[in-house]
Short mmCIF file of N, CA and C in Angstrom, two decimals:
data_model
loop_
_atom_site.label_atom_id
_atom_site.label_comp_id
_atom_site.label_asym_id
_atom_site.label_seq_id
_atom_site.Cartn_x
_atom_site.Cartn_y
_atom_site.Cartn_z
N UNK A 249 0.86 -1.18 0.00
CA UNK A 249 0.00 0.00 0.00
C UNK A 249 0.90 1.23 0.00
N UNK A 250 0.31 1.72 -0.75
CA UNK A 250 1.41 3.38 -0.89
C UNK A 250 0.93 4.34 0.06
N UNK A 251 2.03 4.83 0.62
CA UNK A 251 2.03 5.31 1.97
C UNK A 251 1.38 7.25 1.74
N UNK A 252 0.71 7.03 1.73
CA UNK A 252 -0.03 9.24 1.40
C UNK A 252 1.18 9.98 2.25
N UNK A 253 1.73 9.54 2.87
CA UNK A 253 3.06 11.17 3.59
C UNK A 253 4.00 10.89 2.36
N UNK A 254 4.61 9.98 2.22
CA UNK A 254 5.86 9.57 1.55
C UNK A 254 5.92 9.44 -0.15
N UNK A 255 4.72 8.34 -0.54
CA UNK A 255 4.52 7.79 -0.77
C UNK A 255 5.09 6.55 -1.29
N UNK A 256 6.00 6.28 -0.28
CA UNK A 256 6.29 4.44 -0.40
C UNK A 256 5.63 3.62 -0.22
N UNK A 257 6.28 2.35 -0.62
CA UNK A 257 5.61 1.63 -0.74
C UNK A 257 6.00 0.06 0.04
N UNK A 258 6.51 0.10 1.07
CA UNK A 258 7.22 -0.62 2.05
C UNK A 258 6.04 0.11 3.49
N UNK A 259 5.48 -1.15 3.94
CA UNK A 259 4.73 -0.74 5.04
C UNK A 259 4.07 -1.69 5.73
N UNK A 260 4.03 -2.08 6.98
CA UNK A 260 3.68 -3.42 8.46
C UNK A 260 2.21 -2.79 8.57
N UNK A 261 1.54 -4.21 8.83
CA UNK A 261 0.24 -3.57 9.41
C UNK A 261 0.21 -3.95 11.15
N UNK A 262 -0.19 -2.85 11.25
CA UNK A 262 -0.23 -2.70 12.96
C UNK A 262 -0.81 -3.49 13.75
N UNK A 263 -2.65 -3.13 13.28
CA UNK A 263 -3.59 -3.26 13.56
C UNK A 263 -4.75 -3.67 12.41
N UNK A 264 -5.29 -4.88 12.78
CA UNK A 264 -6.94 -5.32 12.01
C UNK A 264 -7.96 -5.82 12.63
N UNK A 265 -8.89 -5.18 11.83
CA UNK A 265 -10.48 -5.85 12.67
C UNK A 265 -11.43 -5.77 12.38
N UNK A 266 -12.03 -6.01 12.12
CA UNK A 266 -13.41 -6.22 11.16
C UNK A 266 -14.36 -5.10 11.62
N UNK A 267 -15.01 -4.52 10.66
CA UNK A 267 -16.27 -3.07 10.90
C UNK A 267 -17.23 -4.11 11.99
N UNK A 268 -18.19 -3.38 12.53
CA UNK A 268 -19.08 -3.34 13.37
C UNK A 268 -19.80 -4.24 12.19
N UNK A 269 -20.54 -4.34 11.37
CA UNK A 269 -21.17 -4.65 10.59
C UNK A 269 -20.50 -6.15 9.74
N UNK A 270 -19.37 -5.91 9.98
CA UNK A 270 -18.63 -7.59 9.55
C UNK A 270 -18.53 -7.40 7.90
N UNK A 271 -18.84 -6.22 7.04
CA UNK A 271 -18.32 -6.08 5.58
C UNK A 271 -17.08 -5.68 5.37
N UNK A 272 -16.49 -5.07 6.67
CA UNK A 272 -15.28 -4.17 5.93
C UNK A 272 -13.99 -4.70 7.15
N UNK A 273 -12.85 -4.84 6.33
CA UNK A 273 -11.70 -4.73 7.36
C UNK A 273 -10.72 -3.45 7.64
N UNK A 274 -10.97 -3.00 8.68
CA UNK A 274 -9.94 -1.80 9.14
C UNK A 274 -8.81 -2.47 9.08
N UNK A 275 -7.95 -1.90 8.89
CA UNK A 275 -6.02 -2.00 9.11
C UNK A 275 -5.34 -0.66 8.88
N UNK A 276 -4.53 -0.79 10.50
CA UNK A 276 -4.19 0.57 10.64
C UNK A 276 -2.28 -0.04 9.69
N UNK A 277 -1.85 0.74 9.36
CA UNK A 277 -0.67 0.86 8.74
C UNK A 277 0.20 1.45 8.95
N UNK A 278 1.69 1.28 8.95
CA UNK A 278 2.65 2.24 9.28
C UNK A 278 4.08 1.77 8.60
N UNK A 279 4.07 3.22 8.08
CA UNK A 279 5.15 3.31 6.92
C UNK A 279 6.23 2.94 7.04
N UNK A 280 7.48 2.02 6.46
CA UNK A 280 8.94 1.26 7.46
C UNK A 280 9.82 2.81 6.59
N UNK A 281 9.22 3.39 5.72
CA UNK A 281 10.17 4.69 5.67
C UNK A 281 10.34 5.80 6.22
N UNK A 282 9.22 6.51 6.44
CA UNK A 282 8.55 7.64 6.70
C UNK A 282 8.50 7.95 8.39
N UNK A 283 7.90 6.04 8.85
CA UNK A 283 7.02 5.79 10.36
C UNK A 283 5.52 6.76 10.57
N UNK A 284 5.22 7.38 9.11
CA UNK A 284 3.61 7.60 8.89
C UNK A 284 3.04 6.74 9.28
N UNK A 285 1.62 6.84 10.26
CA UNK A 285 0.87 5.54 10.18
C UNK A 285 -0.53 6.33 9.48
N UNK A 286 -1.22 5.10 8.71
CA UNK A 286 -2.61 5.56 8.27
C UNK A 286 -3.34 4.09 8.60
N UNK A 287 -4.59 4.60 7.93
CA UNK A 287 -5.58 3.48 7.85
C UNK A 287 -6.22 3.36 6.32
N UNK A 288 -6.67 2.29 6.67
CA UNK A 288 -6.84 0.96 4.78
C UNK A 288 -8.34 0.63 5.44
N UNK A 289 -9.30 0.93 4.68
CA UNK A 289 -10.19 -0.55 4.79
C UNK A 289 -10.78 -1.09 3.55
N UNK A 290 -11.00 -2.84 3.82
CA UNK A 290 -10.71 -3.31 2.75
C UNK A 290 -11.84 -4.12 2.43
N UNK A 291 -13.16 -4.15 1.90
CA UNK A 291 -14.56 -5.09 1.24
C UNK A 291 -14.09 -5.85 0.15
N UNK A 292 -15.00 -6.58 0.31
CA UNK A 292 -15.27 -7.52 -1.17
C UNK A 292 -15.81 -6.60 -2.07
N UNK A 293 -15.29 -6.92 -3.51
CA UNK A 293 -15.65 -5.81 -4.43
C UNK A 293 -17.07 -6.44 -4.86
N UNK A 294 -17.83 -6.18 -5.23
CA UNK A 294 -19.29 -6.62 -5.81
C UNK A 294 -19.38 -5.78 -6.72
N UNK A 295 -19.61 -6.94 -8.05
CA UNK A 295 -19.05 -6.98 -9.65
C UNK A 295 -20.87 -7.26 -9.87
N UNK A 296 -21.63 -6.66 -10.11
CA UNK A 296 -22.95 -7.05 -10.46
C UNK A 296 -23.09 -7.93 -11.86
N UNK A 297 -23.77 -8.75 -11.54
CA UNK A 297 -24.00 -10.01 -12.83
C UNK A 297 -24.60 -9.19 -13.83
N UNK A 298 -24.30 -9.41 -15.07
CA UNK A 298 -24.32 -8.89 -16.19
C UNK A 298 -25.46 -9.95 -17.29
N UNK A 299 -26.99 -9.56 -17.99
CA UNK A 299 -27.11 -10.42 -18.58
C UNK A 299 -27.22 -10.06 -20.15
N UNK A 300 -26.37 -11.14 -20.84
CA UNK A 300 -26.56 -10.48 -22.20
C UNK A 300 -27.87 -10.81 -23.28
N UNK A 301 -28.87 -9.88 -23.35
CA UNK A 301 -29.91 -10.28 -23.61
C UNK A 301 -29.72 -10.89 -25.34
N UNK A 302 -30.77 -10.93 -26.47
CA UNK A 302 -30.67 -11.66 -27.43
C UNK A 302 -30.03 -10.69 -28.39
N UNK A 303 -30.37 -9.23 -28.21
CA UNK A 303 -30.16 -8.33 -29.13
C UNK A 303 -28.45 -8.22 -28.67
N UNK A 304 -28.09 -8.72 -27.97
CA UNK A 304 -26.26 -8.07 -27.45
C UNK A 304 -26.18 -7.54 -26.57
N UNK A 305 -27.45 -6.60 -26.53
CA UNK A 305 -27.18 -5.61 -25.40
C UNK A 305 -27.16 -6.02 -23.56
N UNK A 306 -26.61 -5.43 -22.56
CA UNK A 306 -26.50 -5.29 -21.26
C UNK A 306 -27.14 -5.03 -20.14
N UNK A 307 -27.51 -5.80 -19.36
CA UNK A 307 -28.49 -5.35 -18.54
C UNK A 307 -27.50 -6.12 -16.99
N UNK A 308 -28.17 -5.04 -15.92
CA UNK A 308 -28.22 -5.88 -14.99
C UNK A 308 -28.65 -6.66 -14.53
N UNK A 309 -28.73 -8.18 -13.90
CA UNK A 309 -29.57 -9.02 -13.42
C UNK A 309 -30.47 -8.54 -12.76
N UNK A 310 -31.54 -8.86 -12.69
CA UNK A 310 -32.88 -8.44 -12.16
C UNK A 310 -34.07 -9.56 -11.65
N UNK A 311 -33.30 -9.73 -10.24
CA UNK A 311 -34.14 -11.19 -9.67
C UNK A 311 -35.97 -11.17 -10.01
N UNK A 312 -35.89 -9.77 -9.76
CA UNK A 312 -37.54 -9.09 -9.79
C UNK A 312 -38.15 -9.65 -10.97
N UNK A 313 -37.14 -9.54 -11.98
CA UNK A 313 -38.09 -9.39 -13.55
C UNK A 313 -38.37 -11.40 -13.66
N UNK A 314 -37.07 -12.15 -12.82
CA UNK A 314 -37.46 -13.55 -13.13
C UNK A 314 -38.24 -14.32 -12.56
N UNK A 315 -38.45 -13.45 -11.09
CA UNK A 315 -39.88 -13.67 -10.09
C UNK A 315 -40.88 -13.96 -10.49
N UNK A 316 -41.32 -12.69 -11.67
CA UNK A 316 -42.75 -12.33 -12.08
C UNK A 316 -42.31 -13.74 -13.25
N UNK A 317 -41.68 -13.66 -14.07
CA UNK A 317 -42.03 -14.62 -15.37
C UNK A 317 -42.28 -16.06 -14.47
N UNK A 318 -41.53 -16.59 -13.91
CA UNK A 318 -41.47 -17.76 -12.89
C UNK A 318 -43.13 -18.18 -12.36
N UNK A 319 -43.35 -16.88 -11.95
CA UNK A 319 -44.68 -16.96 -10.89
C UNK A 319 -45.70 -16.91 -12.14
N UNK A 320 -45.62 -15.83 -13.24
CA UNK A 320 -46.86 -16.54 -13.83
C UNK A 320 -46.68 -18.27 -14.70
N UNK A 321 -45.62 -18.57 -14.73
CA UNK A 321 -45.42 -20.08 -15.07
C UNK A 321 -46.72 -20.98 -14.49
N UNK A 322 -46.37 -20.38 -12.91
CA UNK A 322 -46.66 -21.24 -11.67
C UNK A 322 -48.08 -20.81 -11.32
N UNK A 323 -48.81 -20.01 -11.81
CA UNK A 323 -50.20 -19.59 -11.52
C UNK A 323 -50.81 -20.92 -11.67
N UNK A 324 -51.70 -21.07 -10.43
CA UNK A 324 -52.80 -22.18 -10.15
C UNK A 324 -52.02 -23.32 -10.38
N UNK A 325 -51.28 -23.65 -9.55
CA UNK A 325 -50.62 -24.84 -9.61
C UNK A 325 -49.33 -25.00 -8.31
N UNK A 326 -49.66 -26.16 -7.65
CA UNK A 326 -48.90 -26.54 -6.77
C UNK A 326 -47.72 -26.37 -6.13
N UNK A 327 -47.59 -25.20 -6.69
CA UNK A 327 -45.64 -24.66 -6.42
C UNK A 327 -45.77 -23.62 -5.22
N UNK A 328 -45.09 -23.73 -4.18
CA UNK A 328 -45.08 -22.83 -2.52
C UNK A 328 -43.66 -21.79 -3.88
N UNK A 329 -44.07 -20.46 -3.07
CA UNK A 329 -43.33 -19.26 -3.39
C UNK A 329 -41.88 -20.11 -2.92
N UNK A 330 -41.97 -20.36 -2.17
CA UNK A 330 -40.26 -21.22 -1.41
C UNK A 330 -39.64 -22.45 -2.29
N UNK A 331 -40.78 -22.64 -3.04
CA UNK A 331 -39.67 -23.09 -4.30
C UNK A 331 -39.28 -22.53 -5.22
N UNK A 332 -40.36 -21.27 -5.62
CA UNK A 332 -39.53 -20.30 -6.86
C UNK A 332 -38.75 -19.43 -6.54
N UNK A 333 -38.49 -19.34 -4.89
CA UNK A 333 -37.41 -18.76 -4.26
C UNK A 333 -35.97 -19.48 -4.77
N UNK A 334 -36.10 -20.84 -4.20
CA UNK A 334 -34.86 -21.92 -4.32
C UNK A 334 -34.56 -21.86 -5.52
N UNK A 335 -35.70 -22.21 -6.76
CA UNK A 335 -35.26 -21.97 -7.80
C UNK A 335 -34.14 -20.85 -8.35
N UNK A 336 -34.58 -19.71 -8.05
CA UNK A 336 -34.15 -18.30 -8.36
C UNK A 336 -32.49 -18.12 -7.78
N UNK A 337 -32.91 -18.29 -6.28
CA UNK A 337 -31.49 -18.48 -5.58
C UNK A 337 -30.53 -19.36 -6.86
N UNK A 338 -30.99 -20.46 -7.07
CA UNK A 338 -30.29 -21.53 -7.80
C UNK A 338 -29.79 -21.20 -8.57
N UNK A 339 -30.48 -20.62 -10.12
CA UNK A 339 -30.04 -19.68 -10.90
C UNK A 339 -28.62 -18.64 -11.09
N UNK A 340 -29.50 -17.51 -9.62
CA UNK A 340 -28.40 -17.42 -9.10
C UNK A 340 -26.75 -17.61 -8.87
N UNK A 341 -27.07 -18.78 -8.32
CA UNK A 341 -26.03 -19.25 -7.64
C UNK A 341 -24.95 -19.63 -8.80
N UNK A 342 -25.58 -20.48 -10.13
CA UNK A 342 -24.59 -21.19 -10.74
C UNK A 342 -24.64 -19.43 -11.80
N UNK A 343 -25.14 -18.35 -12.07
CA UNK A 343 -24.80 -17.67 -12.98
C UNK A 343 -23.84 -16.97 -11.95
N UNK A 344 -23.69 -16.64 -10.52
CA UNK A 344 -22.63 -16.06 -10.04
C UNK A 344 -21.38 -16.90 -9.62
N UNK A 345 -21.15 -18.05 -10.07
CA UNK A 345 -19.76 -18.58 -9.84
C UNK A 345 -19.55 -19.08 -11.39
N UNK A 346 -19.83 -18.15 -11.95
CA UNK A 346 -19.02 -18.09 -13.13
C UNK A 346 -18.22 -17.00 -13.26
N UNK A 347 -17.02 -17.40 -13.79
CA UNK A 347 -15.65 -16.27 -13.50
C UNK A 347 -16.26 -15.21 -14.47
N UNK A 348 -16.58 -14.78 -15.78
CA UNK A 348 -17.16 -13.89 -16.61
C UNK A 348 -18.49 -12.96 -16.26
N UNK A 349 -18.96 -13.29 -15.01
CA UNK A 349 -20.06 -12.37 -14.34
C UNK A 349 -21.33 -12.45 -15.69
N UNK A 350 -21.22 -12.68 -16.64
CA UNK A 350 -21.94 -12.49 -17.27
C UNK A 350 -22.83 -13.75 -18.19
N UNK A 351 -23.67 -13.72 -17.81
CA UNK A 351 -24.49 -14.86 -18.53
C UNK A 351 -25.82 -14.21 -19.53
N UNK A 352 -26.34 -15.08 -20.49
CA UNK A 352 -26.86 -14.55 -21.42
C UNK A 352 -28.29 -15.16 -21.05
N UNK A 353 -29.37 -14.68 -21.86
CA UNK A 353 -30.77 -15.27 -21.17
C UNK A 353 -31.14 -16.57 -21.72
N UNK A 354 -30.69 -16.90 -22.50
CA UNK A 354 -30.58 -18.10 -23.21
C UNK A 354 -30.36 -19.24 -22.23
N UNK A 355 -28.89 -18.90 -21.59
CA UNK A 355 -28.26 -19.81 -20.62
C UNK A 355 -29.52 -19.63 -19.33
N UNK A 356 -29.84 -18.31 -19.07
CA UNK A 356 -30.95 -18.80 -17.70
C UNK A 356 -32.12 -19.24 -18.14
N UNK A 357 -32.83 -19.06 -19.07
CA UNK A 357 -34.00 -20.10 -19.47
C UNK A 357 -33.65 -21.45 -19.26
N UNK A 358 -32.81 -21.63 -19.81
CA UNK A 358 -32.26 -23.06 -19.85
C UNK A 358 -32.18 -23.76 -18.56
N UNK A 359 -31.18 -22.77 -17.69
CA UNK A 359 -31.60 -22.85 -15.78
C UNK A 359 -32.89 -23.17 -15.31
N UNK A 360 -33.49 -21.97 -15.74
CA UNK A 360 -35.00 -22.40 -15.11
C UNK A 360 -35.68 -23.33 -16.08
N UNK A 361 -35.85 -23.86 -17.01
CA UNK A 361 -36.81 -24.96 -17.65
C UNK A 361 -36.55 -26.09 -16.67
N UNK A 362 -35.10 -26.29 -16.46
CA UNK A 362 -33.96 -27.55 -15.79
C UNK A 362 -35.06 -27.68 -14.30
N UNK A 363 -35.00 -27.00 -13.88
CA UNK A 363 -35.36 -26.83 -12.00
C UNK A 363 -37.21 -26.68 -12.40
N UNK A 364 -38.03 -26.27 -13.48
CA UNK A 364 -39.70 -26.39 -13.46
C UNK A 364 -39.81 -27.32 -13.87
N UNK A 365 -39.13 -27.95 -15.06
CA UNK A 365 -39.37 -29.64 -15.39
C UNK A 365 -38.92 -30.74 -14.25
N UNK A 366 -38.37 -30.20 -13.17
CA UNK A 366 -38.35 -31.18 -11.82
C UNK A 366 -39.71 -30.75 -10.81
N UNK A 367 -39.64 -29.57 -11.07
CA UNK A 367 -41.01 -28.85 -9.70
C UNK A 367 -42.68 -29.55 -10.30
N UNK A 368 -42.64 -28.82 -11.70
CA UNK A 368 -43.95 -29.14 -12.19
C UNK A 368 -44.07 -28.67 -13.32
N UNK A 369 -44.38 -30.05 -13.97
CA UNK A 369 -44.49 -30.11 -15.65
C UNK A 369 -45.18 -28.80 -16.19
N UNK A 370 -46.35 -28.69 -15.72
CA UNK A 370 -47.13 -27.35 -16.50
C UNK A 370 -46.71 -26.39 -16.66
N UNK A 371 -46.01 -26.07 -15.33
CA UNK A 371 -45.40 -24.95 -15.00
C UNK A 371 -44.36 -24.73 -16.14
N UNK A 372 -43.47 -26.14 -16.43
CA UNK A 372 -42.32 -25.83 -17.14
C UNK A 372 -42.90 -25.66 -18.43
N UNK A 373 -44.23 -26.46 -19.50
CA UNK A 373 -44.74 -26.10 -20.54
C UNK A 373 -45.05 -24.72 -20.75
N UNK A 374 -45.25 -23.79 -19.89
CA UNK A 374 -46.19 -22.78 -19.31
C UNK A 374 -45.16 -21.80 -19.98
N UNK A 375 -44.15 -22.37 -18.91
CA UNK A 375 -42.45 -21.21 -19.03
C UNK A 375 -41.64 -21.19 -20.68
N UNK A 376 -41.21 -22.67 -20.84
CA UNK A 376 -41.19 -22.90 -22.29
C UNK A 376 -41.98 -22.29 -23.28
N UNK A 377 -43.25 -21.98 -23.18
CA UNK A 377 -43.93 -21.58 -24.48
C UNK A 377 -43.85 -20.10 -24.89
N UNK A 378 -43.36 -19.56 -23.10
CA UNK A 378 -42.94 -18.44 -23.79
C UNK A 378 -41.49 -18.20 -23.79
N UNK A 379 -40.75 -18.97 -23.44
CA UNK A 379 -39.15 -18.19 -23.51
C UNK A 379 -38.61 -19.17 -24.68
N UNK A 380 -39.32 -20.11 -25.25
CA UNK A 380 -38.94 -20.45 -26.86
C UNK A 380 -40.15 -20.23 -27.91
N UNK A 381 -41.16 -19.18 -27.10
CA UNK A 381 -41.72 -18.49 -28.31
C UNK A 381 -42.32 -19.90 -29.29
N UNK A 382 -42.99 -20.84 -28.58
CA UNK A 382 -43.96 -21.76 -29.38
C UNK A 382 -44.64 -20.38 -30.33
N UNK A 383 -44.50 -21.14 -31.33
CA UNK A 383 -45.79 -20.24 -32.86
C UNK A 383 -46.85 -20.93 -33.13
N UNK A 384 -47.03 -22.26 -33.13
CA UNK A 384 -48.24 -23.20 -33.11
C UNK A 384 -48.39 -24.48 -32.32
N UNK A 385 -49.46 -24.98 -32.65
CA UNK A 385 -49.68 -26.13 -31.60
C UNK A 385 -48.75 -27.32 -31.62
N UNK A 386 -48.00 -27.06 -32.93
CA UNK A 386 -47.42 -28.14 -32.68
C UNK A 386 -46.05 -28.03 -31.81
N UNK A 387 -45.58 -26.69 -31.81
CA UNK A 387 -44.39 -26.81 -30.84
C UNK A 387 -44.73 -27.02 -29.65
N UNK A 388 -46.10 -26.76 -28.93
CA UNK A 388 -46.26 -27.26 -27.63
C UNK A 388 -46.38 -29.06 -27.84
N UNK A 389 -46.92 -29.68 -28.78
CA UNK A 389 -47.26 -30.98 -28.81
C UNK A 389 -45.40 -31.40 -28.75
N UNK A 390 -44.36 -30.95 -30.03
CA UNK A 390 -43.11 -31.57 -29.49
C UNK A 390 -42.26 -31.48 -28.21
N UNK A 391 -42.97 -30.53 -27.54
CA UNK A 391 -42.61 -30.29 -26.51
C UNK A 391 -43.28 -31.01 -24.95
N UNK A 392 -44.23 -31.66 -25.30
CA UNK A 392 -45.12 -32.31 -24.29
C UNK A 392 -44.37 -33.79 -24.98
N UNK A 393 -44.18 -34.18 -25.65
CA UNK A 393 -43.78 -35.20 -26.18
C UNK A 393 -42.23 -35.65 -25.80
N UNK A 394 -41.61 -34.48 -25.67
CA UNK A 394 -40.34 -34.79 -25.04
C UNK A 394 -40.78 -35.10 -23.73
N UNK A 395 -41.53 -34.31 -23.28
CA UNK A 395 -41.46 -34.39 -21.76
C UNK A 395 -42.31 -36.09 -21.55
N UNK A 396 -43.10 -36.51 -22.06
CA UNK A 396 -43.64 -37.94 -21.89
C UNK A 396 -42.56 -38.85 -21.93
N UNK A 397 -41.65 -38.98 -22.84
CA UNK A 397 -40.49 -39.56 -23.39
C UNK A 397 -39.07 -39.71 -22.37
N UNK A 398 -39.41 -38.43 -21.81
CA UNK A 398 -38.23 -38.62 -20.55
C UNK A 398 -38.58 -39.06 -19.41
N UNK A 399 -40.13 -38.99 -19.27
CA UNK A 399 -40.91 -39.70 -17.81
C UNK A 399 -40.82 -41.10 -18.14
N UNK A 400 -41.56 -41.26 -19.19
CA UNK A 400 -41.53 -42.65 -19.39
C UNK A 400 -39.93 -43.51 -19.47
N UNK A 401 -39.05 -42.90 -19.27
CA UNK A 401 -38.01 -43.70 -19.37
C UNK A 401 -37.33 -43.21 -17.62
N UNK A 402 -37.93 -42.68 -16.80
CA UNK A 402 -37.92 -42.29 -15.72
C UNK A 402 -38.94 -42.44 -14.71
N UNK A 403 -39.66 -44.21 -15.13
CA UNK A 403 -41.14 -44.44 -14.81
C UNK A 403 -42.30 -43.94 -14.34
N UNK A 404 -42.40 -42.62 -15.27
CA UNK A 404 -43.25 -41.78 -15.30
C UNK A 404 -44.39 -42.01 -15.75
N UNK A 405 -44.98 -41.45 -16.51
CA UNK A 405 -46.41 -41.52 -16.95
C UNK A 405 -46.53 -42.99 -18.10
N UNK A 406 -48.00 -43.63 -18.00
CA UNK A 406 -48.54 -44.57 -18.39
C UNK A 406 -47.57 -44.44 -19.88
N UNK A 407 -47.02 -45.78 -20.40
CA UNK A 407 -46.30 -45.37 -21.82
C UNK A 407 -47.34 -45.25 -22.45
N UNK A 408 -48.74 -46.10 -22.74
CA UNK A 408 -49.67 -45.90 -23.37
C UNK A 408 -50.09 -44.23 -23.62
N UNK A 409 -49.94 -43.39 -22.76
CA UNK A 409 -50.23 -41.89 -22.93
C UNK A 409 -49.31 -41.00 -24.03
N UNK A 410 -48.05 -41.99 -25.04
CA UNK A 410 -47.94 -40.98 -25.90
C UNK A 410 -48.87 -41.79 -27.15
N UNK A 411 -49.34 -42.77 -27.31
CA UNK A 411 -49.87 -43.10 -28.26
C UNK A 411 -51.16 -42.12 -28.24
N UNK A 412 -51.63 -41.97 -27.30
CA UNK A 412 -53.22 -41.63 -27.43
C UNK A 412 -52.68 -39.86 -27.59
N UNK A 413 -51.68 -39.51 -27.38
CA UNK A 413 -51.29 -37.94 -27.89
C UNK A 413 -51.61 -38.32 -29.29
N UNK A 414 -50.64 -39.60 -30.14
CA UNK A 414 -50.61 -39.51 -31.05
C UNK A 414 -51.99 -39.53 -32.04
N UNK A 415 -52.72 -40.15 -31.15
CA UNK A 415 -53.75 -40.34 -32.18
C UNK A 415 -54.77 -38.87 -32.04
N UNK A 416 -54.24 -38.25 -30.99
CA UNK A 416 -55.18 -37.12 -31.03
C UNK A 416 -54.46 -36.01 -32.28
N UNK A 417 -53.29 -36.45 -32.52
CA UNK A 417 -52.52 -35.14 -33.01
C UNK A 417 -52.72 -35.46 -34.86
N UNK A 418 -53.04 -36.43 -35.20
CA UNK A 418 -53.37 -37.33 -36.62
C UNK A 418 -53.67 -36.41 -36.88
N UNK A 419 -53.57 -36.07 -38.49
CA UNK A 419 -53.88 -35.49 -39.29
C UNK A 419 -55.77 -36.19 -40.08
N UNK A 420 -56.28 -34.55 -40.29
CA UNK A 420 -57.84 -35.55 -40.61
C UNK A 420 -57.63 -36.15 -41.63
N UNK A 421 -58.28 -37.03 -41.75
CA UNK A 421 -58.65 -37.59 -43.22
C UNK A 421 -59.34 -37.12 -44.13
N UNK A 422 -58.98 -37.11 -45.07
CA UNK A 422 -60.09 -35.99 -46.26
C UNK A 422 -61.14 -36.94 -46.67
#
């Protein structure tokens, strides 16, 4: 630390101890040239997560804005707020231990489909239809179809239940 009387840069710390509040460390300092003493205190820097939306552009993360999309997923349906909490936290968690601070929305859709296709299927059809922008019925049908396909091999739903999709999804007969 460069010393403000002198300004060298050779200097013992005296004294340390954490703020009242437990964010910040005091350390008193004293110069081995000068024998100036000062004080340092020293936080964690907080680098706000960065998301890069589709157009390129920058935004800050905004737990708020993934609350609301999340929660209307989850309208009328079995999900406690304390899981779209965990969820969110979750999110979270793996977009902030990435060394680049910055994740794109692509990558958190992808987060959250991962964690509503474990909570509750609808919910995750619900979320999917709009953050991949289904255009007709049939992207919800390939998309209910995956999801049968991975239960059923995860002894999920009756296997008989993708046939009878299928026969609902037939094309008419002329």
């Amino acid at each position: 630390m460069k010393c403000p009387n002198c300004e060298g840069n050779d200097d013992r710390v005296v004294d340390s101890r954490p703020s009242d509040d437990g964010t910040t460390i005091r350390r008193r300092r004293e110069c081995l040239l000068c024998g100036s003493r000062f004080t340092t205190y020293e936080k964690v820097e907080n680098i706000p997560l960065m998301v890069i939306k589709k157009d390129g552009s920058r935004q800050p993360f905004d737990r708020q804005k993934l609350l609301i999309g999340i929660m209307k997923s989850c309208e009328k349906r079995p999900v406690t707020t304390q899981q779209i909490e965990e969820l969110i936290d979750q999110v979270e968690r793996v977009a902030g231990n990435a060394l680049k601070r910055e994740i794109s929305t692509s990558e958190i859709g992808e987060l959250v489909l991962k964690q509503l296709r474990r909570i509750d299927e609808v919910a995750y059809i619900r979320f999917a239809s709009v953050y991949r922008a289904f255009g007709d019925i049939r992207s919800f049908f390939k998309e209910i179809s995956s999801l049968l396909q991975n239960d059923a091999g995860e002894g999920g739903p009756d296997p008989g239940s993708e046939e009878i999709l299928d026969q609902v999804w037939e094309e008419p007969q002329a």
